[in-house]
Short mmCIF file of C-alpha atoms in Angstrom, two decimals:
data_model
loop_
_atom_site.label_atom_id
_atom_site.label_comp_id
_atom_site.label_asym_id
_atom_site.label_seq_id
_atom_site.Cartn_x
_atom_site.Cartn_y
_atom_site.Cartn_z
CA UNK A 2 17.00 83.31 4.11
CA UNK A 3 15.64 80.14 5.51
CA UNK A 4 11.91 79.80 3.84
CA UNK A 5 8.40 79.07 5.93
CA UNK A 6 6.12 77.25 5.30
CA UNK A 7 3.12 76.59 7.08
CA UNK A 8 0.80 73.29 6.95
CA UNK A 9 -2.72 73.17 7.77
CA UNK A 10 -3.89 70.17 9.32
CA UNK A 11 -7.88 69.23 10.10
CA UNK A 12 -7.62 66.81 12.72
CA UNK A 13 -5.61 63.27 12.71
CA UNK A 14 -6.95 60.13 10.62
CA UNK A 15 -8.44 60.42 6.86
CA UNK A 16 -11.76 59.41 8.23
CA UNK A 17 -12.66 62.74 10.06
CA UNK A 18 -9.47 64.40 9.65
CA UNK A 19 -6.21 64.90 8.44
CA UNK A 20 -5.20 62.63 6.15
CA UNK A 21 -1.84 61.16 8.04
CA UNK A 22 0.60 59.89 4.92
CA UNK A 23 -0.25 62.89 3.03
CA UNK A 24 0.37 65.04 6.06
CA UNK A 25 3.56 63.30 7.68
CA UNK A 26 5.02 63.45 3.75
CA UNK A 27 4.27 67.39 3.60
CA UNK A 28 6.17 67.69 6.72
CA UNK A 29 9.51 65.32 5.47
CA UNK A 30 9.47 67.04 2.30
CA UNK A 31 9.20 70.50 3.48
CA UNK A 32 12.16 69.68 5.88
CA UNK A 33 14.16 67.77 3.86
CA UNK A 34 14.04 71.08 1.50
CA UNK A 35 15.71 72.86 4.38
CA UNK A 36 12.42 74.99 4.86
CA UNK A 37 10.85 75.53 8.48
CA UNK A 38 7.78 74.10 8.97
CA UNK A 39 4.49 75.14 11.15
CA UNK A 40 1.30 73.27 11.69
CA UNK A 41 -1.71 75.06 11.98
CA UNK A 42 -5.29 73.62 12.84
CA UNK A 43 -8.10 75.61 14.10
CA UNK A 44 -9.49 75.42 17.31
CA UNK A 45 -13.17 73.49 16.59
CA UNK A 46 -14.44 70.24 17.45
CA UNK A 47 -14.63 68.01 14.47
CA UNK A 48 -17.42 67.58 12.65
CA UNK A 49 -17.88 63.94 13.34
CA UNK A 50 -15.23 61.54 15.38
CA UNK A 51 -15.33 57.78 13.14
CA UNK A 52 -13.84 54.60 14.10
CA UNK A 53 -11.09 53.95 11.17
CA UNK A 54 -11.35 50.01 12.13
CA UNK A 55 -15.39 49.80 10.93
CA UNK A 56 -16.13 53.15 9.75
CA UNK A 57 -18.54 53.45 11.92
CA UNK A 58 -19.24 57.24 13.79
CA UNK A 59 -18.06 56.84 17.44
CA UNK A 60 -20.34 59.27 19.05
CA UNK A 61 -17.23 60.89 20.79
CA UNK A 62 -15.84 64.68 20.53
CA UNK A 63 -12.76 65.68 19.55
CA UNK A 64 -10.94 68.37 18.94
CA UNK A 65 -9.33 69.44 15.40
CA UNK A 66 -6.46 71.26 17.17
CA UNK A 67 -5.77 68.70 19.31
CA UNK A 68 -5.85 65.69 17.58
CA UNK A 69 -4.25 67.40 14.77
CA UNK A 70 -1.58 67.97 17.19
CA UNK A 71 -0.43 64.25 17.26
CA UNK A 72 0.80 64.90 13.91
CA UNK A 73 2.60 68.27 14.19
CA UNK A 74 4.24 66.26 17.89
CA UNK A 75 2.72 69.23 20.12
CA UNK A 76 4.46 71.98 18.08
CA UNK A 77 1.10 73.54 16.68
CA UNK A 78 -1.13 76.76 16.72
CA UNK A 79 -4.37 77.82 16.46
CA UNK A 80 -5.35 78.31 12.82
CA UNK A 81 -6.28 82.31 13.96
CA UNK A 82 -2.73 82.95 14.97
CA UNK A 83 -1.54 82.03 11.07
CA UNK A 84 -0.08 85.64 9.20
CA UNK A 85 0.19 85.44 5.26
CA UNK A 86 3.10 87.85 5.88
CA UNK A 87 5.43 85.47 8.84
CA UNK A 88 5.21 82.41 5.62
CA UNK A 89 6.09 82.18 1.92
CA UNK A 90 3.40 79.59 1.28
CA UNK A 91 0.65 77.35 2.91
CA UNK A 92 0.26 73.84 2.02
CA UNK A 93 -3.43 71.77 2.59
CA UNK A 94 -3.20 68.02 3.36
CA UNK A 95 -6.14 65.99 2.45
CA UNK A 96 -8.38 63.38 4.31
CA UNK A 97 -11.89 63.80 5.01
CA UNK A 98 -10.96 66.51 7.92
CA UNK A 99 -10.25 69.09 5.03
CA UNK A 100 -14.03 68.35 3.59
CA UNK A 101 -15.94 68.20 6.47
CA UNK A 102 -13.52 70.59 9.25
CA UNK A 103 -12.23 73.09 6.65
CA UNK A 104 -15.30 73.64 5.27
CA UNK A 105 -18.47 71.11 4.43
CA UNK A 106 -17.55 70.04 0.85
CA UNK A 107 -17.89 66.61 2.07
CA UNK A 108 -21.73 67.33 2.93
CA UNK A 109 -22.98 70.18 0.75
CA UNK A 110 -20.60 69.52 -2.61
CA UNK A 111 -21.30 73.04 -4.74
CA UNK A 112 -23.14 74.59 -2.08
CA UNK A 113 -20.53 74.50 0.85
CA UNK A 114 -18.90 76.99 2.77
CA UNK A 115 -15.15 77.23 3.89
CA UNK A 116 -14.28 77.78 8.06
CA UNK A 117 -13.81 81.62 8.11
CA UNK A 118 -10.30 81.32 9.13
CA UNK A 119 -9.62 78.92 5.89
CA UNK A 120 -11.24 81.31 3.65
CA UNK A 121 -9.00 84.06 5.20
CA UNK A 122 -5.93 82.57 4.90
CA UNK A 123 -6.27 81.64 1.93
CA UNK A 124 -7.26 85.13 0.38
CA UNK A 125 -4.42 86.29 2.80
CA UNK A 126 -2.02 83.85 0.59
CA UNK A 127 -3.45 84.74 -2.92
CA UNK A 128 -3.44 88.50 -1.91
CA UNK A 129 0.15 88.61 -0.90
CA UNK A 130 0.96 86.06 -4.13
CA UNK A 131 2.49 83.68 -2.35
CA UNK A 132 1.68 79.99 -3.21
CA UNK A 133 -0.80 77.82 -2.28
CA UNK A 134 -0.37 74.03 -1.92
CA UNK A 135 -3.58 71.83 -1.77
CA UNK A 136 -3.55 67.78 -1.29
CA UNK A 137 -5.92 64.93 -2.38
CA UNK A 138 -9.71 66.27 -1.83
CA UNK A 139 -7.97 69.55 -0.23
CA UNK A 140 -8.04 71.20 -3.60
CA UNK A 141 -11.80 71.60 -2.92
CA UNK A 142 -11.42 73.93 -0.42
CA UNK A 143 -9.45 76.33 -3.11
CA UNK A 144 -12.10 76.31 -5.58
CA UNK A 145 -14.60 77.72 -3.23
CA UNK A 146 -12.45 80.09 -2.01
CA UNK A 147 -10.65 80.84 -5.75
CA UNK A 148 -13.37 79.79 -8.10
CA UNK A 149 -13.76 83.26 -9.27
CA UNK A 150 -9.93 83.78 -10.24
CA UNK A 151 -10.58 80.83 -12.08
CA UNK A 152 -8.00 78.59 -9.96
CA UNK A 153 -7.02 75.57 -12.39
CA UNK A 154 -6.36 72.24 -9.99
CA UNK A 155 -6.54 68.79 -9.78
CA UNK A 156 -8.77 66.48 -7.62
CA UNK A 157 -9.07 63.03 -9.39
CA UNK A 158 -10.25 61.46 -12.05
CA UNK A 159 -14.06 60.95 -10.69
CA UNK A 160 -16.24 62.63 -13.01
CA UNK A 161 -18.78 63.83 -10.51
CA UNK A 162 -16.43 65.61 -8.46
CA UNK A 163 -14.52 67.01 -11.41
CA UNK A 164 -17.69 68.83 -12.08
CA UNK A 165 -18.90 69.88 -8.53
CA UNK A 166 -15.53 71.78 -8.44
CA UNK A 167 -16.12 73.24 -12.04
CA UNK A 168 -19.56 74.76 -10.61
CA UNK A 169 -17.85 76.76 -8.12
CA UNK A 170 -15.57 78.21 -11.12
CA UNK A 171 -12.53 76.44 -10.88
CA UNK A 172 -11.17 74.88 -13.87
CA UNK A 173 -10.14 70.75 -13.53
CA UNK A 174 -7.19 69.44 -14.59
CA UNK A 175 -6.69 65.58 -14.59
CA UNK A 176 -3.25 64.70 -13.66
CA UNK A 177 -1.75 60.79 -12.27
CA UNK A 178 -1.03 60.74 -9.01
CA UNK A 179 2.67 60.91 -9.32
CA UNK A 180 2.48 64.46 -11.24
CA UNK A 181 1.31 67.68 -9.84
CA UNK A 182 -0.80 70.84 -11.34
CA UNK A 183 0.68 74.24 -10.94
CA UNK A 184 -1.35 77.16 -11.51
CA UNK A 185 0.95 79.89 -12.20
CA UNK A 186 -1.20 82.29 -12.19
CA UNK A 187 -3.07 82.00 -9.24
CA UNK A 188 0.17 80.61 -7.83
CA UNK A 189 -1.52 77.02 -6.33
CA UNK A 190 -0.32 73.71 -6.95
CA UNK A 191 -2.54 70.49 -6.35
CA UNK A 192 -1.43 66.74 -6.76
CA UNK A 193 -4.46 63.95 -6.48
CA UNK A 194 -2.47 61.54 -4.00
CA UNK A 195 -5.06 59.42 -2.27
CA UNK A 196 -7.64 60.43 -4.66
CA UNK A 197 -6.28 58.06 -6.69
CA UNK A 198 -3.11 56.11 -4.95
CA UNK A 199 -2.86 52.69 -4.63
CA UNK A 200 -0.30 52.75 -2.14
CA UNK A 201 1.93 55.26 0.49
CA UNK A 202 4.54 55.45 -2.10
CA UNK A 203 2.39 56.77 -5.12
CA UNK A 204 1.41 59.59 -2.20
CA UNK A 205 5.11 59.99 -1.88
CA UNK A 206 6.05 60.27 -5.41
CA UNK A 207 3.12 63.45 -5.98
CA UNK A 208 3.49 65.05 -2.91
CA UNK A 209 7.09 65.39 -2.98
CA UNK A 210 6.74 67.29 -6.80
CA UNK A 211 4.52 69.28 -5.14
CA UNK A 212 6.38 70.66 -2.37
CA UNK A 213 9.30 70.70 -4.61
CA UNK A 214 7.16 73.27 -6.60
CA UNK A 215 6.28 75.11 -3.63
CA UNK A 216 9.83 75.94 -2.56
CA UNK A 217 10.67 76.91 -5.60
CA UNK A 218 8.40 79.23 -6.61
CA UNK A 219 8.35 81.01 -3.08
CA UNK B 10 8.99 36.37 -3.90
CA UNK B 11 7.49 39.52 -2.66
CA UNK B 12 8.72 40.01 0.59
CA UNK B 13 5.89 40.21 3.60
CA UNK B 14 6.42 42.63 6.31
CA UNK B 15 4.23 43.06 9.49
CA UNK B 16 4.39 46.82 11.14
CA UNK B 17 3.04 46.59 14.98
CA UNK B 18 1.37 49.79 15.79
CA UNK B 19 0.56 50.73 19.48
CA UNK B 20 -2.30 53.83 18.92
CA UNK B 21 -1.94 56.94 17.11
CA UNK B 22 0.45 60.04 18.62
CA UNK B 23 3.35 59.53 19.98
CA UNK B 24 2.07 60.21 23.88
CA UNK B 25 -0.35 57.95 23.98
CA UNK B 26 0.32 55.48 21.07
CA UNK B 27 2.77 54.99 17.91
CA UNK B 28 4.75 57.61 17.28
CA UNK B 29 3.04 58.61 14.26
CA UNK B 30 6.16 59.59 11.60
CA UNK B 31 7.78 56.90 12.65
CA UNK B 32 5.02 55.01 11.86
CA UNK B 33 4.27 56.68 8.42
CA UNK B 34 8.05 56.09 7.42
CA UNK B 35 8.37 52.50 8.07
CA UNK B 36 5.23 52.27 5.89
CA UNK B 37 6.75 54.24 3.12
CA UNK B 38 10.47 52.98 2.88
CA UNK B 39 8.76 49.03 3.32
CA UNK B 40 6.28 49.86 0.51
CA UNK B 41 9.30 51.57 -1.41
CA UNK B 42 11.05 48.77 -1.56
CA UNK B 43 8.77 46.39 -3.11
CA UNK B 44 7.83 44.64 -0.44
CA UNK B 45 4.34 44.01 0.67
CA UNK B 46 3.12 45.50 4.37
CA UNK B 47 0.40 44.58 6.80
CA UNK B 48 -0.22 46.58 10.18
CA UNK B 49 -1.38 44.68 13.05
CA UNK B 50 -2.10 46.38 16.33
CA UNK B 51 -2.95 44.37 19.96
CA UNK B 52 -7.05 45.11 20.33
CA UNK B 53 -6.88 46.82 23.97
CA UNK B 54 -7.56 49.57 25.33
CA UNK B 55 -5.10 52.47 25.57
CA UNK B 56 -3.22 52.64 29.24
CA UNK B 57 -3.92 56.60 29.02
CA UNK B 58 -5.54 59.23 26.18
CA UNK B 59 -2.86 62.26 26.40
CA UNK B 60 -3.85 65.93 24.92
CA UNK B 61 -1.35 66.07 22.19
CA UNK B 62 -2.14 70.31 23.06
CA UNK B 63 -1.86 70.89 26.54
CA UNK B 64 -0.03 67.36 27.36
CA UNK B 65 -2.82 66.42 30.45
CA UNK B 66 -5.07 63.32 30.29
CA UNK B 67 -8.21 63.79 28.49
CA UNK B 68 -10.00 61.08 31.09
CA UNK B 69 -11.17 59.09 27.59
CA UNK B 70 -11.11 55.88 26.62
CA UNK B 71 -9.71 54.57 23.39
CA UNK B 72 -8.53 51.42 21.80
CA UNK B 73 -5.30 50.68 20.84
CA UNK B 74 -6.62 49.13 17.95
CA UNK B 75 -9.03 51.37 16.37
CA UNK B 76 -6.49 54.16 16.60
CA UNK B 77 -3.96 52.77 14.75
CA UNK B 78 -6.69 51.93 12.03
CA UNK B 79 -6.05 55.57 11.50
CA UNK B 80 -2.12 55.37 10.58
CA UNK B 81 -2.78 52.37 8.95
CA UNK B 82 -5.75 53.73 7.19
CA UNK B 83 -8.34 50.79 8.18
CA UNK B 84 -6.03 48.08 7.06
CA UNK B 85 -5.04 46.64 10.03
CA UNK B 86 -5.43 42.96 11.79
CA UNK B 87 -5.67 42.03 15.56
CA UNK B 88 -2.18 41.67 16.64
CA UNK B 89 -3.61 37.96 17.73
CA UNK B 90 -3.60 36.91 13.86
CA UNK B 91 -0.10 37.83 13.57
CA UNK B 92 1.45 34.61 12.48
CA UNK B 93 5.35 34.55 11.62
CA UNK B 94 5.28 32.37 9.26
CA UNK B 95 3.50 34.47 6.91
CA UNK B 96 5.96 37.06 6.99
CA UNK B 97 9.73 37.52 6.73
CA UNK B 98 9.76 40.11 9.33
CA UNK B 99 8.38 42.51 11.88
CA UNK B 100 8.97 45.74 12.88
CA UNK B 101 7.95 48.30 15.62
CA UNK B 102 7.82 51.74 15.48
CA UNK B 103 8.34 53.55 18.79
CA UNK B 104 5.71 56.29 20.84
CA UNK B 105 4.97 55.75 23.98
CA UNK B 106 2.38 53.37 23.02
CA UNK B 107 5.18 50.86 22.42
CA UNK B 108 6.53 51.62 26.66
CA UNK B 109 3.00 51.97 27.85
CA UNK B 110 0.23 49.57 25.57
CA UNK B 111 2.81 46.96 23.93
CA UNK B 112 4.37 47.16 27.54
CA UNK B 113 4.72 48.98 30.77
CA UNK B 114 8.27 50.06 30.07
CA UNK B 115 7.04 53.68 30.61
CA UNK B 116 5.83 53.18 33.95
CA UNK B 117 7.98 49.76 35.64
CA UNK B 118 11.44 50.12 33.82
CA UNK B 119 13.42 47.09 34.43
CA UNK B 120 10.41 45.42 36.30
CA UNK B 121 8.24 45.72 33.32
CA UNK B 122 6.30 43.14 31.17
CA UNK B 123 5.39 42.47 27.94
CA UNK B 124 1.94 42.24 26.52
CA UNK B 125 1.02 38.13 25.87
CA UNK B 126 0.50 38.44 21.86
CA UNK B 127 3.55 41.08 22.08
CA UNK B 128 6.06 38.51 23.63
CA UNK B 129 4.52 35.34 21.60
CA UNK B 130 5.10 37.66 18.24
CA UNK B 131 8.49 38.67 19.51
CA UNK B 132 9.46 35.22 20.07
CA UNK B 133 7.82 33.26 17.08
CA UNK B 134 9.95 35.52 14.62
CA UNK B 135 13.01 35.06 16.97
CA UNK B 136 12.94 31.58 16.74
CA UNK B 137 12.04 31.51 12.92
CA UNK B 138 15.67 33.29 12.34
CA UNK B 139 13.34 36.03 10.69
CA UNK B 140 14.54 39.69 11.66
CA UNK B 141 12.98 42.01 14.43
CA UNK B 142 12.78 45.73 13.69
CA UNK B 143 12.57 48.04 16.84
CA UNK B 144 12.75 52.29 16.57
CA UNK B 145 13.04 54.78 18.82
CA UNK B 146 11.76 53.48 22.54
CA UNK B 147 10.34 50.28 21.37
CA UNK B 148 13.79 48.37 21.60
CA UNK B 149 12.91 48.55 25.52
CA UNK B 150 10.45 45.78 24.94
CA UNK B 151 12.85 43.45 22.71
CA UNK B 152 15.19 44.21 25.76
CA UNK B 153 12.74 42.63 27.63
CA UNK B 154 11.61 39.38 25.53
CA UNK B 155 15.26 38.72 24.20
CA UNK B 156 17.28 39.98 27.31
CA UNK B 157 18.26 36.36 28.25
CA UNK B 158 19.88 36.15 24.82
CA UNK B 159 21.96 39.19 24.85
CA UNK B 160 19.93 41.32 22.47
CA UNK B 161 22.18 44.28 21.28
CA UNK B 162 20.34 47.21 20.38
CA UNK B 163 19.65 50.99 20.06
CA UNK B 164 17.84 53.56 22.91
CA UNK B 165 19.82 57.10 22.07
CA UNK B 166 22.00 58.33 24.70
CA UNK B 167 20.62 58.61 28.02
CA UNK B 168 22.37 56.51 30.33
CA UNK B 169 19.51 55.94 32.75
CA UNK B 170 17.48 54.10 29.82
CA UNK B 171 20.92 52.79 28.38
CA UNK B 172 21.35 50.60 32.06
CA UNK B 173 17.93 49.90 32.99
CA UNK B 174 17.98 47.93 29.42
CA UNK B 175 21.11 46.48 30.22
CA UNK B 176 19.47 45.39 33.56
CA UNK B 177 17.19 43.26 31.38
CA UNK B 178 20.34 41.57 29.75
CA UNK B 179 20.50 43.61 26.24
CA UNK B 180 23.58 45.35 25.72
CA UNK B 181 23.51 49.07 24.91
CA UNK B 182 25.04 50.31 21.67
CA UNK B 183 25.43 53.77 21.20
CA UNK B 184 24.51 55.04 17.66
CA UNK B 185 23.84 58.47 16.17
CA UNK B 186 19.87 59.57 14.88
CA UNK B 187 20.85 58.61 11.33
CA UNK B 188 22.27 55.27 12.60
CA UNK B 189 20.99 51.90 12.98
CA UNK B 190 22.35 48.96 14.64
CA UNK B 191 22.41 45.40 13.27
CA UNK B 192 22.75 42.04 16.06
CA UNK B 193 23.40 39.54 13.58
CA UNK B 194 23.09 36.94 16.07
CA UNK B 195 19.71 37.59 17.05
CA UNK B 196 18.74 39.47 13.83
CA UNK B 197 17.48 42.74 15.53
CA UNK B 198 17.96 45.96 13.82
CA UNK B 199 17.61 49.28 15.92
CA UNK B 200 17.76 52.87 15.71
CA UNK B 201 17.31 55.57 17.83
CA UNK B 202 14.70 57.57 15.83
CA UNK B 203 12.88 60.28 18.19
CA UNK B 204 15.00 58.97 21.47
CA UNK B 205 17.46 61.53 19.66
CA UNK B 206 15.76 63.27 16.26
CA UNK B 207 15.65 67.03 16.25
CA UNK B 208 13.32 66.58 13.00
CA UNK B 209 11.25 64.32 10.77
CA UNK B 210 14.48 64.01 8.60
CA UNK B 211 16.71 62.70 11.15
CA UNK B 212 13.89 60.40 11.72
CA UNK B 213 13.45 59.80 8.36
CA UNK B 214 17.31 58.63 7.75
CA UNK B 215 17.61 56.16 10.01
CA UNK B 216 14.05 54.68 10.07
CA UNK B 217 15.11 54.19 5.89
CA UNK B 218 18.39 52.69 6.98
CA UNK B 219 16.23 50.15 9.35
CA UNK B 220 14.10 49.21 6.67
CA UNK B 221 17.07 48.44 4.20
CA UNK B 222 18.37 46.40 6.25
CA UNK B 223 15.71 44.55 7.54
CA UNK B 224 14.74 43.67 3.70
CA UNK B 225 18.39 42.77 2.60
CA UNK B 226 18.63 40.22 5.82
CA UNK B 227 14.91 38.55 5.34
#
């Protein structure tokens, strides 16, 4: 039986969405594997649209489903339409997208809340105990969500945001950005990637361990 | 000597602008290698914004250069500061931002032109003896700047888009998705990426072929 595995995506740039390496490597790994793949997005404007030339905001509206879909090529559906029980696992890219469209970690730190489509696939995912993969600052999304199961992950090596996640209940675990964490308990693996990477091929290195882990534990 | 290699992006989504795994692949396999990479992008505006959802204009406005800031995560130069002798080659991933921004391939065919800092790139590195990558659709616009000198490359198998290139001069050289073609003469390496990939893998086979080859011959 040919696994599934669907990817979440929060827009298209690491700026105010998705971010693209870390996304684009998902997808290659999770084919490569022999696994079908899915993108997912839900259907909300982003929270803000920023030029990734000066970083400044652009003033514009855009939409997380549809700019996300210049990633996935077209072949994507609305975040709603995602069933724990059609997949084996869900994997989170990072970028800013997953802290300010998947929920407003980026904004609120301890005190955020998680898109109520995020939360429920991801209790949808834990329920059914099928794994959960989580990118870069994506991680942060999962220790809302899991804090109270205790969810051990990775994020970094910053301190501050180490901590922030700790609040919420989740445990930290500081890993290099070639390695990944896997929680087998709550069945979720993490890897740091641009948290810490110095380059596309350090994203490479921990993002294909982590999918690696992902297809073989579902 | 670290080896230098320019990427030339066209936007951000493969409707509109770069075809983004394309993009994301010739990043990774250049940076794999050792070598060092610098994006560079023309600072225009886009000839259309395409809904990567529905596939209908979005009426906006967006520049080519800004958006692919986003694949090259802000690290990016006007294509206009793209000198060839500070690099040992150039490549360009394909979208149709390379047949409708870098050129007007997409719209004109064989009466198409080239983009002023597109052609003057094309032709500095052509006449430094440095080699030319081109992916996917974006061999239309070498077919176009080194026509007159035979060019043989790569477009995938339609024969329309086979002749109208051979119009401009090139010769057509049929190769399969995990193929590349090397002109030695003219030191332009092809491959037909998307023009034929059912998947990021097939993409991501040739596009690493490309790259290989590209580094062994600069």
């Amino acid at each position: 039986m040919q696994k599934k595995i669907a990817v979440v995506l929060s827009g298209c740039g690491f700026l105010d969405g998705a971010e693209i390496h870390e996304s684009v490597l998902t997808m290659l790994h999770v084919t490569k594997s022999g696994a079908a793949l899915h993108c997912f997005a839900p259907d909300i404007k982003q929270t803000t649209v920023t030029s990734h030339l000066t970083r400044d905001s652009l003033g514009e509206s855009r939409s997380v489903l549809a700019e996300s879909a210049r990633i996935a090529r077209c072949d994507i559906g609305d975040l709603k339409k995602l069933d724990a029980k059609d997949f084996d696992a869900v994997i989170f890219p990072g970028g800013f997208g997953a802290a300010l469209n998947l929920c407003n970690f980026g904004t609120k730190g301890a005190d955020c809340t998680v898109h109520p489509e995020v939360e429920r696939v991801i209790n949808a995912f834990h329920q059914a105990k099928k794994p959960i993969g989580a990118i870069c600052i994506a991680p942060a999304i999962v220790a809302r969500v899991l804090g109270n199961k205790g969810v051990e992950l990775t994020i970094g090596t910053d301190p501050g945001t180490a901590q922030t996640l700790e609040k919420l209940g989740a445990r930290h675990v500081n890993k290099k950005v070639t390695e990944i964490h896997y929680d087998e308990k709550n069945r979720v693996a993490t890897t740091p990637a641009y948290m810490l990477a110095q380059n596309i091929a350090e994203v490479d290195a921990g993002v294909s361990r982590l999918v690696a882990k992902i297809i073989e534990v579902c």
